[in-house]
Amino acid sequence: MFLTIANLLGPRDVARVQKKADALDWVDGARTAGGRARVVKRNLQANLRSGPGEGLHTFLMDAITAHPVLKAAAQPARFSRLMLSRTGPGSHYGPHVDNAHVGTGEERVRTDLSFTLFLSDPASYDGGELVVESQSGAHAAKPAAGDLVLYASGDIHEVRPVTHGERLACVGWIASAVRDPQARAALFELENLRAALGTKLAADEPEHLALEKVISNLVRRWAED
């Protein structure tokens, strides 16, 4: 999977996040990486457990978890805590695979899907592309501020070096209720069909009801929650 969700945050919300991010405490991002990732991670990470940080974390989490396209594509059971990263000139995050689990204790989450919410105008920095090597080939992303990219946590990926400016991004992980990626993809296609039919048919039309039945029964069959 490699999916870009446009305008998850609007311009005003992006500006709000940028302003609040400037007031946070930032530390070496390698502290939160594991295995090989610790060796190749060269960026800064915000403290989102402080008072201002928790408020920003809640704002971002609410926006991400409520988005209908993300819910349809990921079939989320649980979300990890979010991370806010800052990558400046000379910094990068080299090729790596995300850990199978993130967090500890009650916050421990299996990582089926990863996401990056871009928070900087792409014209404001050079480099910094997110590159994901999926089964369908390599994908490079440097979308508009407010766009989110969703991809498989098991795919090798990297953030290319930033050579000018600064890249601000929010990252997190999802444990999907539907672990099989092919089943998840099929449900996403059906959810897209349901959305398209919703603009043409009344909710009580036979075709619409039949599709609702199929989706519900497939979720019952495939979901692990």
C-alpha atoms as an extended CHARMM CRD file, in Angstrom:
* protein
*
       225  EXT
         1         1  MET       CA              0.0000000000        0.0000000000        0.0000000000  PROA      1               0.0000000000
         2         2  PHE       CA              1.0720000000        3.5450000000       -0.7680000000  PROA      2               0.0000000000
         3         3  LEU       CA             -1.7300000000        6.0740000000       -0.4230000000  PROA      3               0.0000000000
         4         4  THR       CA             -1.6950000000        9.8560000000       -0.2470000000  PROA      4               0.0000000000
         5         5  ILE       CA             -4.6210000000       11.4820000000        1.5660000000  PROA      5               0.0000000000
         6         6  ALA       CA             -4.8140000000       15.1340000000        0.5340000000  PROA      6               0.0000000000
         7         7  ASN       CA             -5.7820000000       17.9550000000        2.8730000000  PROA      7               0.0000000000
         8         8  LEU       CA             -6.0650000000       15.9620000000        6.0650000000  PROA      8               0.0000000000
         9         9  LEU       CA             -5.2250000000       19.2860000000        7.6850000000  PROA      9               0.0000000000
        10        10  GLY       CA             -6.1940000000       22.5950000000        6.1240000000  PROA      10              0.0000000000
        11        11  PRO       CA             -3.8360000000       25.6040000000        5.8620000000  PROA      11              0.0000000000
        12        12  ARG       CA             -5.0410000000       27.1900000000        9.1250000000  PROA      12              0.0000000000
        13        13  ASP       CA             -4.5310000000       23.9830000000       11.0730000000  PROA      13              0.0000000000
        14        14  VAL       CA             -1.0930000000       23.4660000000        9.5270000000  PROA      14              0.0000000000
        15        15  ALA       CA             -0.0970000000       26.9950000000       10.5560000000  PROA      15              0.0000000000
        16        16  ARG       CA             -1.4140000000       26.3020000000       14.0610000000  PROA      16              0.0000000000
        17        17  VAL       CA              0.6850000000       23.1380000000       14.3400000000  PROA      17              0.0000000000
        18        18  GLN       CA              3.7920000000       24.9040000000       13.0340000000  PROA      18              0.0000000000
        19        19  LYS       CA              3.4280000000       27.6800000000       15.5880000000  PROA      19              0.0000000000
        20        20  LYS       CA              2.9080000000       25.2780000000       18.4810000000  PROA      20              0.0000000000
        21        21  ALA       CA              5.8240000000       23.1150000000       17.3260000000  PROA      21              0.0000000000
        22        22  ASP       CA              8.2040000000       26.0670000000       17.6210000000  PROA      22              0.0000000000
        23        23  ALA       CA              7.4750000000       26.2610000000       21.3590000000  PROA      23              0.0000000000
        24        24  LEU       CA              8.2040000000       22.5650000000       22.0740000000  PROA      24              0.0000000000
        25        25  ASP       CA             11.3860000000       20.9850000000       23.4300000000  PROA      25              0.0000000000
        26        26  TRP       CA             13.3210000000       18.9870000000       20.8290000000  PROA      26              0.0000000000
        27        27  VAL       CA             15.7680000000       16.1040000000       21.3470000000  PROA      27              0.0000000000
        28        28  ASP       CA             17.8730000000       13.7390000000       19.2510000000  PROA      28              0.0000000000
        29        29  GLY       CA             15.4350000000       11.5330000000       17.3260000000  PROA      29              0.0000000000
        30        30  ALA       CA             17.7490000000        8.5000000000       17.5190000000  PROA      30              0.0000000000
        31        31  ARG       CA             16.6440000000        8.0220000000       21.1360000000  PROA      31              0.0000000000
        32        32  THR       CA             13.3250000000        6.5450000000       19.9960000000  PROA      32              0.0000000000
        33        33  ALA       CA             14.6570000000        4.3290000000       17.1880000000  PROA      33              0.0000000000
        34        34  GLY       CA             15.4960000000        0.6530000000       17.5510000000  PROA      34              0.0000000000
        35        35  GLY       CA             17.9480000000       -1.6800000000       15.8320000000  PROA      35              0.0000000000
        36        36  ARG       CA             19.4510000000       -0.4320000000       12.5780000000  PROA      36              0.0000000000
        37        37  ALA       CA             17.0820000000        2.5380000000       12.5820000000  PROA      37              0.0000000000
        38        38  ARG       CA             18.9940000000        4.0680000000       15.4980000000  PROA      38              0.0000000000
        39        39  VAL       CA             22.1460000000        4.1040000000       13.3690000000  PROA      39              0.0000000000
        40        40  VAL       CA             20.5610000000        5.8210000000       10.3550000000  PROA      40              0.0000000000
        41        41  LYS       CA             18.1900000000        8.2430000000       12.1200000000  PROA      41              0.0000000000
        42        42  ARG       CA             19.4820000000       11.8170000000       12.0450000000  PROA      42              0.0000000000
        43        43  ASN       CA             16.6940000000       14.2250000000       12.9790000000  PROA      43              0.0000000000
        44        44  LEU       CA             15.0640000000       15.9350000000       15.9560000000  PROA      44              0.0000000000
        45        45  GLN       CA             11.9640000000       14.8060000000       17.7990000000  PROA      45              0.0000000000
        46        46  ALA       CA              9.5850000000       16.9050000000       19.8810000000  PROA      46              0.0000000000
        47        47  ASN       CA              8.5420000000       16.1590000000       23.4370000000  PROA      47              0.0000000000
        48        48  LEU       CA              4.7950000000       15.5480000000       23.0850000000  PROA      48              0.0000000000
        49        49  ARG       CA              4.3160000000       14.5230000000       26.7070000000  PROA      49              0.0000000000
        50        50  SER       CA              4.6950000000       18.0160000000       28.1150000000  PROA      50              0.0000000000
        51        51  GLY       CA              1.6170000000       20.1890000000       28.6850000000  PROA      51              0.0000000000
        52        52  PRO       CA              1.8160000000       21.9990000000       25.3100000000  PROA      52              0.0000000000
        53        53  GLY       CA              3.0160000000       18.7980000000       23.6490000000  PROA      53              0.0000000000
        54        54  GLU       CA              0.0590000000       16.7500000000       24.9050000000  PROA      54              0.0000000000
        55        55  GLY       CA             -2.3630000000       19.3790000000       23.6370000000  PROA      55              0.0000000000
        56        56  LEU       CA             -0.7790000000       19.2550000000       20.1960000000  PROA      56              0.0000000000
        57        57  HSD       CA             -0.7430000000       15.4490000000       20.2940000000  PROA      57              0.0000000000
        58        58  THR       CA             -4.4760000000       15.3850000000       21.0290000000  PROA      58              0.0000000000
        59        59  PHE       CA             -5.2380000000       17.8600000000       18.2370000000  PROA      59              0.0000000000
        60        60  LEU       CA             -3.2610000000       15.8430000000       15.6720000000  PROA      60              0.0000000000
        61        61  MET       CA             -4.6020000000       12.4860000000       16.8400000000  PROA      61              0.0000000000
        62        62  ASP       CA             -8.1970000000       13.6720000000       16.6400000000  PROA      62              0.0000000000
        63        63  ALA       CA             -7.6990000000       14.9000000000       13.0780000000  PROA      63              0.0000000000
        64        64  ILE       CA             -5.9390000000       11.7350000000       11.9160000000  PROA      64              0.0000000000
        65        65  THR       CA             -8.2310000000        9.1600000000       13.5230000000  PROA      65              0.0000000000
        66        66  ALA       CA            -11.4000000000       10.8900000000       12.3330000000  PROA      66              0.0000000000
        67        67  HSD       CA            -10.5070000000       10.9830000000        8.6350000000  PROA      67              0.0000000000
        68        68  PRO       CA            -12.8880000000        8.7030000000        6.6730000000  PROA      68              0.0000000000
        69        69  VAL       CA            -10.3980000000        7.7500000000        3.9590000000  PROA      69              0.0000000000
        70        70  LEU       CA             -7.7670000000        6.7030000000        6.4710000000  PROA      70              0.0000000000
        71        71  LYS       CA            -10.3420000000        4.6600000000        8.3680000000  PROA      71              0.0000000000
        72        72  ALA       CA            -11.4980000000        2.9570000000        5.1770000000  PROA      72              0.0000000000
        73        73  ALA       CA             -7.9670000000        2.1900000000        3.9770000000  PROA      73              0.0000000000
        74        74  ALA       CA             -6.4200000000        1.1190000000        7.2780000000  PROA      74              0.0000000000
        75        75  GLN       CA             -9.3490000000       -0.5120000000        9.1120000000  PROA      75              0.0000000000
        76        76  PRO       CA             -7.6330000000        0.6330000000       12.3280000000  PROA      76              0.0000000000
        77        77  ALA       CA             -7.9240000000       -1.2380000000       15.5980000000  PROA      77              0.0000000000
        78        78  ARG       CA             -5.3530000000        0.8530000000       17.4840000000  PROA      78              0.0000000000
        79        79  PHE       CA             -3.1040000000        3.8410000000       16.8720000000  PROA      79              0.0000000000
        80        80  SER       CA              0.3400000000        4.3830000000       18.3590000000  PROA      80              0.0000000000
        81        81  ARG       CA              1.2580000000        7.6170000000       20.0330000000  PROA      81              0.0000000000
        82        82  LEU       CA              2.3660000000       10.1820000000       17.5060000000  PROA      82              0.0000000000
        83        83  MET       CA              5.8520000000       11.5550000000       16.9540000000  PROA      83              0.0000000000
        84        84  LEU       CA              6.7170000000       14.9970000000       15.6390000000  PROA      84              0.0000000000
        85        85  SER       CA             10.0050000000       15.1540000000       13.7480000000  PROA      85              0.0000000000
        86        86  ARG       CA             12.0870000000       18.0200000000       12.4350000000  PROA      86              0.0000000000
        87        87  THR       CA             14.7030000000       17.4420000000        9.7470000000  PROA      87              0.0000000000
        88        88  GLY       CA             17.0940000000       20.2740000000        8.8660000000  PROA      88              0.0000000000
        89        89  PRO       CA             20.0960000000       20.6850000000        6.5510000000  PROA      89              0.0000000000
        90        90  GLY       CA             22.3500000000       17.6380000000        6.6140000000  PROA      90              0.0000000000
        91        91  SER       CA             19.7870000000       15.5200000000        8.4710000000  PROA      91              0.0000000000
        92        92  HSD       CA             17.9580000000       12.4910000000        7.1670000000  PROA      92              0.0000000000
        93        93  TYR       CA             16.5060000000        9.1030000000        8.1380000000  PROA      93              0.0000000000
        94        94  GLY       CA             18.2950000000        6.3980000000        6.1850000000  PROA      94              0.0000000000
        95        95  PRO       CA             16.7710000000        3.1910000000        4.7840000000  PROA      95              0.0000000000
        96        96  HSD       CA             15.1140000000        1.1200000000        7.5090000000  PROA      96              0.0000000000
        97        97  VAL       CA             12.1340000000       -1.0590000000        8.3820000000  PROA      97              0.0000000000
        98        98  ASP       CA              9.8920000000       -0.0690000000       11.2790000000  PROA      98              0.0000000000
        99        99  ASN       CA              9.9040000000       -2.2580000000       14.3760000000  PROA      99              0.0000000000
       100       100  ALA       CA              7.1480000000       -4.8820000000       14.5400000000  PROA      100             0.0000000000
       101       101  HSD       CA              5.8680000000       -3.1540000000       17.6930000000  PROA      101             0.0000000000
       102       102  VAL       CA              6.2130000000        0.3680000000       19.0470000000  PROA      102             0.0000000000
       103       103  GLY       CA              5.5860000000        1.6560000000       22.5380000000  PROA      103             0.0000000000
       104       104  THR       CA              5.6300000000       -0.1610000000       25.8510000000  PROA      104             0.0000000000
       105       105  GLY       CA              3.0420000000       -1.3870000000       28.3130000000  PROA      105             0.0000000000
       106       106  GLU       CA             -0.4860000000       -0.2870000000       27.5080000000  PROA      106             0.0000000000
       107       107  GLU       CA              0.8600000000        1.8600000000       24.6530000000  PROA      107             0.0000000000
       108       108  ARG       CA              2.4490000000       -1.1080000000       22.8600000000  PROA      108             0.0000000000
       109       109  VAL       CA              1.0350000000       -1.3690000000       19.3260000000  PROA      109             0.0000000000
       110       110  ARG       CA              1.6840000000       -3.7960000000       16.4720000000  PROA      110             0.0000000000
       111       111  THR       CA              2.7750000000       -1.8980000000       13.3730000000  PROA      111             0.0000000000
       112       112  ASP       CA              0.8440000000       -2.9460000000       10.2830000000  PROA      112             0.0000000000
       113       113  LEU       CA              0.7330000000        0.4910000000        8.6640000000  PROA      113             0.0000000000
       114       114  SER       CA              2.8210000000        3.6300000000        9.0170000000  PROA      114             0.0000000000
       115       115  PHE       CA              1.8610000000        7.1770000000        8.1570000000  PROA      115             0.0000000000
       116       116  THR       CA              3.5810000000       10.5030000000        7.6720000000  PROA      116             0.0000000000
       117       117  LEU       CA              1.6350000000       13.7500000000        7.9070000000  PROA      117             0.0000000000
       118       118  PHE       CA              3.6100000000       16.4400000000        6.0910000000  PROA      118             0.0000000000
       119       119  LEU       CA              3.5800000000       19.8150000000        7.8720000000  PROA      119             0.0000000000
       120       120  SER       CA              5.9670000000       21.9750000000        5.8190000000  PROA      120             0.0000000000
       121       121  ASP       CA              5.4050000000       23.6490000000        2.4710000000  PROA      121             0.0000000000
       122       122  PRO       CA              7.4270000000       21.5090000000        0.0340000000  PROA      122             0.0000000000
       123       123  ALA       CA              8.8050000000       24.6910000000       -1.5480000000  PROA      123             0.0000000000
       124       124  SER       CA             10.3180000000       25.7010000000        1.8030000000  PROA      124             0.0000000000
       125       125  TYR       CA             12.9000000000       22.8960000000        1.8860000000  PROA      125             0.0000000000
       126       126  ASP       CA             15.0760000000       20.9540000000       -0.5560000000  PROA      126             0.0000000000
       127       127  GLY       CA             15.3420000000       17.1780000000       -0.3370000000  PROA      127             0.0000000000
       128       128  GLY       CA             13.4720000000       15.4040000000        2.4530000000  PROA      128             0.0000000000
       129       129  GLU       CA             11.4220000000       13.1210000000        0.2120000000  PROA      129             0.0000000000
       130       130  LEU       CA              9.8180000000       10.0810000000        1.8180000000  PROA      130             0.0000000000
       131       131  VAL       CA             10.8320000000        7.0930000000       -0.3040000000  PROA      131             0.0000000000
       132       132  VAL       CA              9.0660000000        3.7540000000        0.1660000000  PROA      132             0.0000000000
       133       133  GLU       CA             10.1490000000        0.5510000000       -1.5780000000  PROA      133             0.0000000000
       134       134  SER       CA              6.9270000000       -1.4080000000       -1.9760000000  PROA      134             0.0000000000
       135       135  GLN       CA              6.1850000000       -4.5650000000       -3.9790000000  PROA      135             0.0000000000
       136       136  SER       CA              4.9710000000       -2.3490000000       -6.8170000000  PROA      136             0.0000000000
       137       137  GLY       CA              8.2360000000       -0.3820000000       -6.9100000000  PROA      137             0.0000000000
       138       138  ALA       CA              9.7740000000        2.6620000000       -5.2730000000  PROA      138             0.0000000000
       139       139  HSD       CA              7.5160000000        5.5970000000       -4.4300000000  PROA      139             0.0000000000
       140       140  ALA       CA              8.8120000000        9.0690000000       -3.5630000000  PROA      140             0.0000000000
       141       141  ALA       CA              6.5580000000       11.5590000000       -1.7970000000  PROA      141             0.0000000000
       142       142  LYS       CA              6.9460000000       15.2250000000       -0.9750000000  PROA      142             0.0000000000
       143       143  PRO       CA              3.3310000000       16.3890000000       -0.9330000000  PROA      143             0.0000000000
       144       144  ALA       CA              1.7000000000       19.6000000000        0.2110000000  PROA      144             0.0000000000
       145       145  ALA       CA              1.5950000000       20.5560000000        3.8680000000  PROA      145             0.0000000000
       146       146  GLY       CA             -1.4470000000       18.8970000000        5.4160000000  PROA      146             0.0000000000
       147       147  ASP       CA             -1.2690000000       15.7760000000        3.2330000000  PROA      147             0.0000000000
       148       148  LEU       CA             -0.7820000000       12.3290000000        4.7940000000  PROA      148             0.0000000000
       149       149  VAL       CA              0.9850000000        9.3460000000        3.2470000000  PROA      149             0.0000000000
       150       150  LEU       CA             -0.0290000000        5.8440000000        4.3880000000  PROA      150             0.0000000000
       151       151  TYR       CA              2.2070000000        2.8400000000        3.6740000000  PROA      151             0.0000000000
       152       152  ALA       CA              3.0670000000       -0.6590000000        4.9100000000  PROA      152             0.0000000000
       153       153  SER       CA              5.3080000000       -0.6650000000        7.9770000000  PROA      153             0.0000000000
       154       154  GLY       CA              7.1820000000       -3.6970000000        6.6570000000  PROA      154             0.0000000000
       155       155  ASP       CA              8.3900000000       -1.8830000000        3.5300000000  PROA      155             0.0000000000
       156       156  ILE       CA             11.9000000000       -0.4300000000        3.4920000000  PROA      156             0.0000000000
       157       157  HSD       CA             11.6510000000        3.3460000000        3.5530000000  PROA      157             0.0000000000
       158       158  GLU       CA             13.7400000000        6.4390000000        4.1720000000  PROA      158             0.0000000000
       159       159  VAL       CA             13.6820000000       10.2260000000        4.3960000000  PROA      159             0.0000000000
       160       160  ARG       CA             16.1840000000       11.6600000000        1.9450000000  PROA      160             0.0000000000
       161       161  PRO       CA             18.6760000000       14.2390000000        3.2590000000  PROA      161             0.0000000000
       162       162  VAL       CA             17.4200000000       17.7930000000        3.5920000000  PROA      162             0.0000000000
       163       163  THR       CA             19.8660000000       20.1930000000        1.9570000000  PROA      163             0.0000000000
       164       164  HSD       CA             18.0750000000       23.4770000000        2.6040000000  PROA      164             0.0000000000
       165       165  GLY       CA             15.2390000000       24.6230000000        4.8440000000  PROA      165             0.0000000000
       166       166  GLU       CA             13.4020000000       22.4450000000        7.3340000000  PROA      166             0.0000000000
       167       167  ARG       CA             10.9860000000       19.5200000000        7.0790000000  PROA      167             0.0000000000
       168       168  LEU       CA              8.3600000000       19.1720000000        9.8180000000  PROA      168             0.0000000000
       169       169  ALA       CA              6.3000000000       15.9760000000        9.9100000000  PROA      169             0.0000000000
       170       170  CYS       CA              4.0840000000       13.9200000000       12.2010000000  PROA      170             0.0000000000
       171       171  VAL       CA              4.5160000000       10.1360000000       12.1030000000  PROA      171             0.0000000000
       172       172  GLY       CA              2.6330000000        7.2390000000       13.6540000000  PROA      172             0.0000000000
       173       173  TRP       CA              1.6280000000        3.6040000000       13.3070000000  PROA      173             0.0000000000
       174       174  ILE       CA             -1.5950000000        1.6250000000       13.0610000000  PROA      174             0.0000000000
       175       175  ALA       CA             -2.5090000000       -1.8790000000       14.1570000000  PROA      175             0.0000000000
       176       176  SER       CA             -5.1920000000       -2.8670000000       11.6850000000  PROA      176             0.0000000000
       177       177  ALA       CA             -8.2280000000       -4.9330000000       12.6480000000  PROA      177             0.0000000000
       178       178  VAL       CA             -7.7120000000       -6.6380000000        9.2550000000  PROA      178             0.0000000000
       179       179  ARG       CA             -4.1130000000       -7.8540000000        9.2150000000  PROA      179             0.0000000000
       180       180  ASP       CA             -4.1910000000       -9.3890000000        5.7200000000  PROA      180             0.0000000000
       181       181  PRO       CA             -3.1840000000       -6.5890000000        3.3110000000  PROA      181             0.0000000000
       182       182  GLN       CA             -5.1110000000       -8.1240000000        0.4030000000  PROA      182             0.0000000000
       183       183  ALA       CA             -8.2790000000       -8.3030000000        2.4830000000  PROA      183             0.0000000000
       184       184  ARG       CA             -7.7220000000       -4.7060000000        3.5900000000  PROA      184             0.0000000000
       185       185  ALA       CA             -7.2730000000       -3.6080000000       -0.0200000000  PROA      185             0.0000000000
       186       186  ALA       CA            -10.4860000000       -5.3660000000       -1.0520000000  PROA      186             0.0000000000
       187       187  LEU       CA            -12.4090000000       -3.6480000000        1.7460000000  PROA      187             0.0000000000
       188       188  PHE       CA            -10.9700000000       -0.2920000000        0.7080000000  PROA      188             0.0000000000
       189       189  GLU       CA            -12.2000000000       -0.7940000000       -2.8470000000  PROA      189             0.0000000000
       190       190  LEU       CA            -15.6430000000       -1.6860000000       -1.5520000000  PROA      190             0.0000000000
       191       191  GLU       CA            -15.6590000000        1.3540000000        0.7380000000  PROA      191             0.0000000000
       192       192  ASN       CA            -14.8080000000        3.5500000000       -2.2600000000  PROA      192             0.0000000000
       193       193  LEU       CA            -17.6810000000        1.9510000000       -4.1630000000  PROA      193             0.0000000000
       194       194  ARG       CA            -20.0180000000        2.5910000000       -1.2380000000  PROA      194             0.0000000000
       195       195  ALA       CA            -18.9810000000        6.2510000000       -1.1760000000  PROA      195             0.0000000000
       196       196  ALA       CA            -19.6030000000        6.5610000000       -4.9240000000  PROA      196             0.0000000000
       197       197  LEU       CA            -23.0040000000        4.9000000000       -4.6900000000  PROA      197             0.0000000000
       198       198  GLY       CA            -23.8990000000        7.1640000000       -1.7940000000  PROA      198             0.0000000000
       199       199  THR       CA            -23.8990000000       10.1300000000       -4.1670000000  PROA      199             0.0000000000
       200       200  LYS       CA            -26.2510000000        8.3800000000       -6.6050000000  PROA      200             0.0000000000
       201       201  LEU       CA            -28.5400000000        6.0980000000       -4.6060000000  PROA      201             0.0000000000
       202       202  ALA       CA            -30.6860000000        6.5040000000       -1.5350000000  PROA      202             0.0000000000
       203       203  ALA       CA            -29.5330000000        4.5780000000        1.5330000000  PROA      203             0.0000000000
       204       204  ASP       CA            -32.5270000000        2.2200000000        1.3050000000  PROA      204             0.0000000000
       205       205  GLU       CA            -32.0230000000        1.2750000000       -2.3650000000  PROA      205             0.0000000000
       206       206  PRO       CA            -31.4950000000       -2.5050000000       -2.8250000000  PROA      206             0.0000000000
       207       207  GLU       CA            -28.0510000000       -2.0970000000       -4.4280000000  PROA      207             0.0000000000
       208       208  HSD       CA            -26.8420000000        0.0880000000       -1.5730000000  PROA      208             0.0000000000
       209       209  LEU       CA            -28.1760000000       -2.2990000000        1.0590000000  PROA      209             0.0000000000
       210       210  ALA       CA            -26.6120000000       -5.2970000000       -0.6960000000  PROA      210             0.0000000000
       211       211  LEU       CA            -23.2090000000       -3.5980000000       -0.6610000000  PROA      211             0.0000000000
       212       212  GLU       CA            -23.5990000000       -2.7110000000        3.0240000000  PROA      212             0.0000000000
       213       213  LYS       CA            -24.3150000000       -6.3780000000        3.7180000000  PROA      213             0.0000000000
       214       214  VAL       CA            -21.2530000000       -7.5730000000        1.7880000000  PROA      214             0.0000000000
       215       215  ILE       CA            -18.9030000000       -5.1280000000        3.5410000000  PROA      215             0.0000000000
       216       216  SER       CA            -20.2600000000       -5.9400000000        6.9840000000  PROA      216             0.0000000000
       217       217  ASN       CA            -19.9910000000       -9.6830000000        6.4380000000  PROA      217             0.0000000000
       218       218  LEU       CA            -16.4460000000       -9.4470000000        5.0910000000  PROA      218             0.0000000000
       219       219  VAL       CA            -15.3690000000       -7.3570000000        8.0920000000  PROA      219             0.0000000000
       220       220  ARG       CA            -16.9110000000      -10.0090000000       10.3610000000  PROA      220             0.0000000000
       221       221  ARG       CA            -14.9510000000      -12.6730000000        8.5110000000  PROA      221             0.0000000000
       222       222  TRP       CA            -11.5930000000      -10.9040000000        8.3900000000  PROA      222             0.0000000000
       223       223  ALA       CA            -11.4160000000       -8.6330000000       11.4270000000  PROA      223             0.0000000000
       224       224  GLU       CA             -9.5830000000       -9.8510000000       14.5220000000  PROA      224             0.0000000000
       225       225  ASP       CA            -11.1050000000       -7.5030000000       17.0690000000  PROA      225             0.0000000000
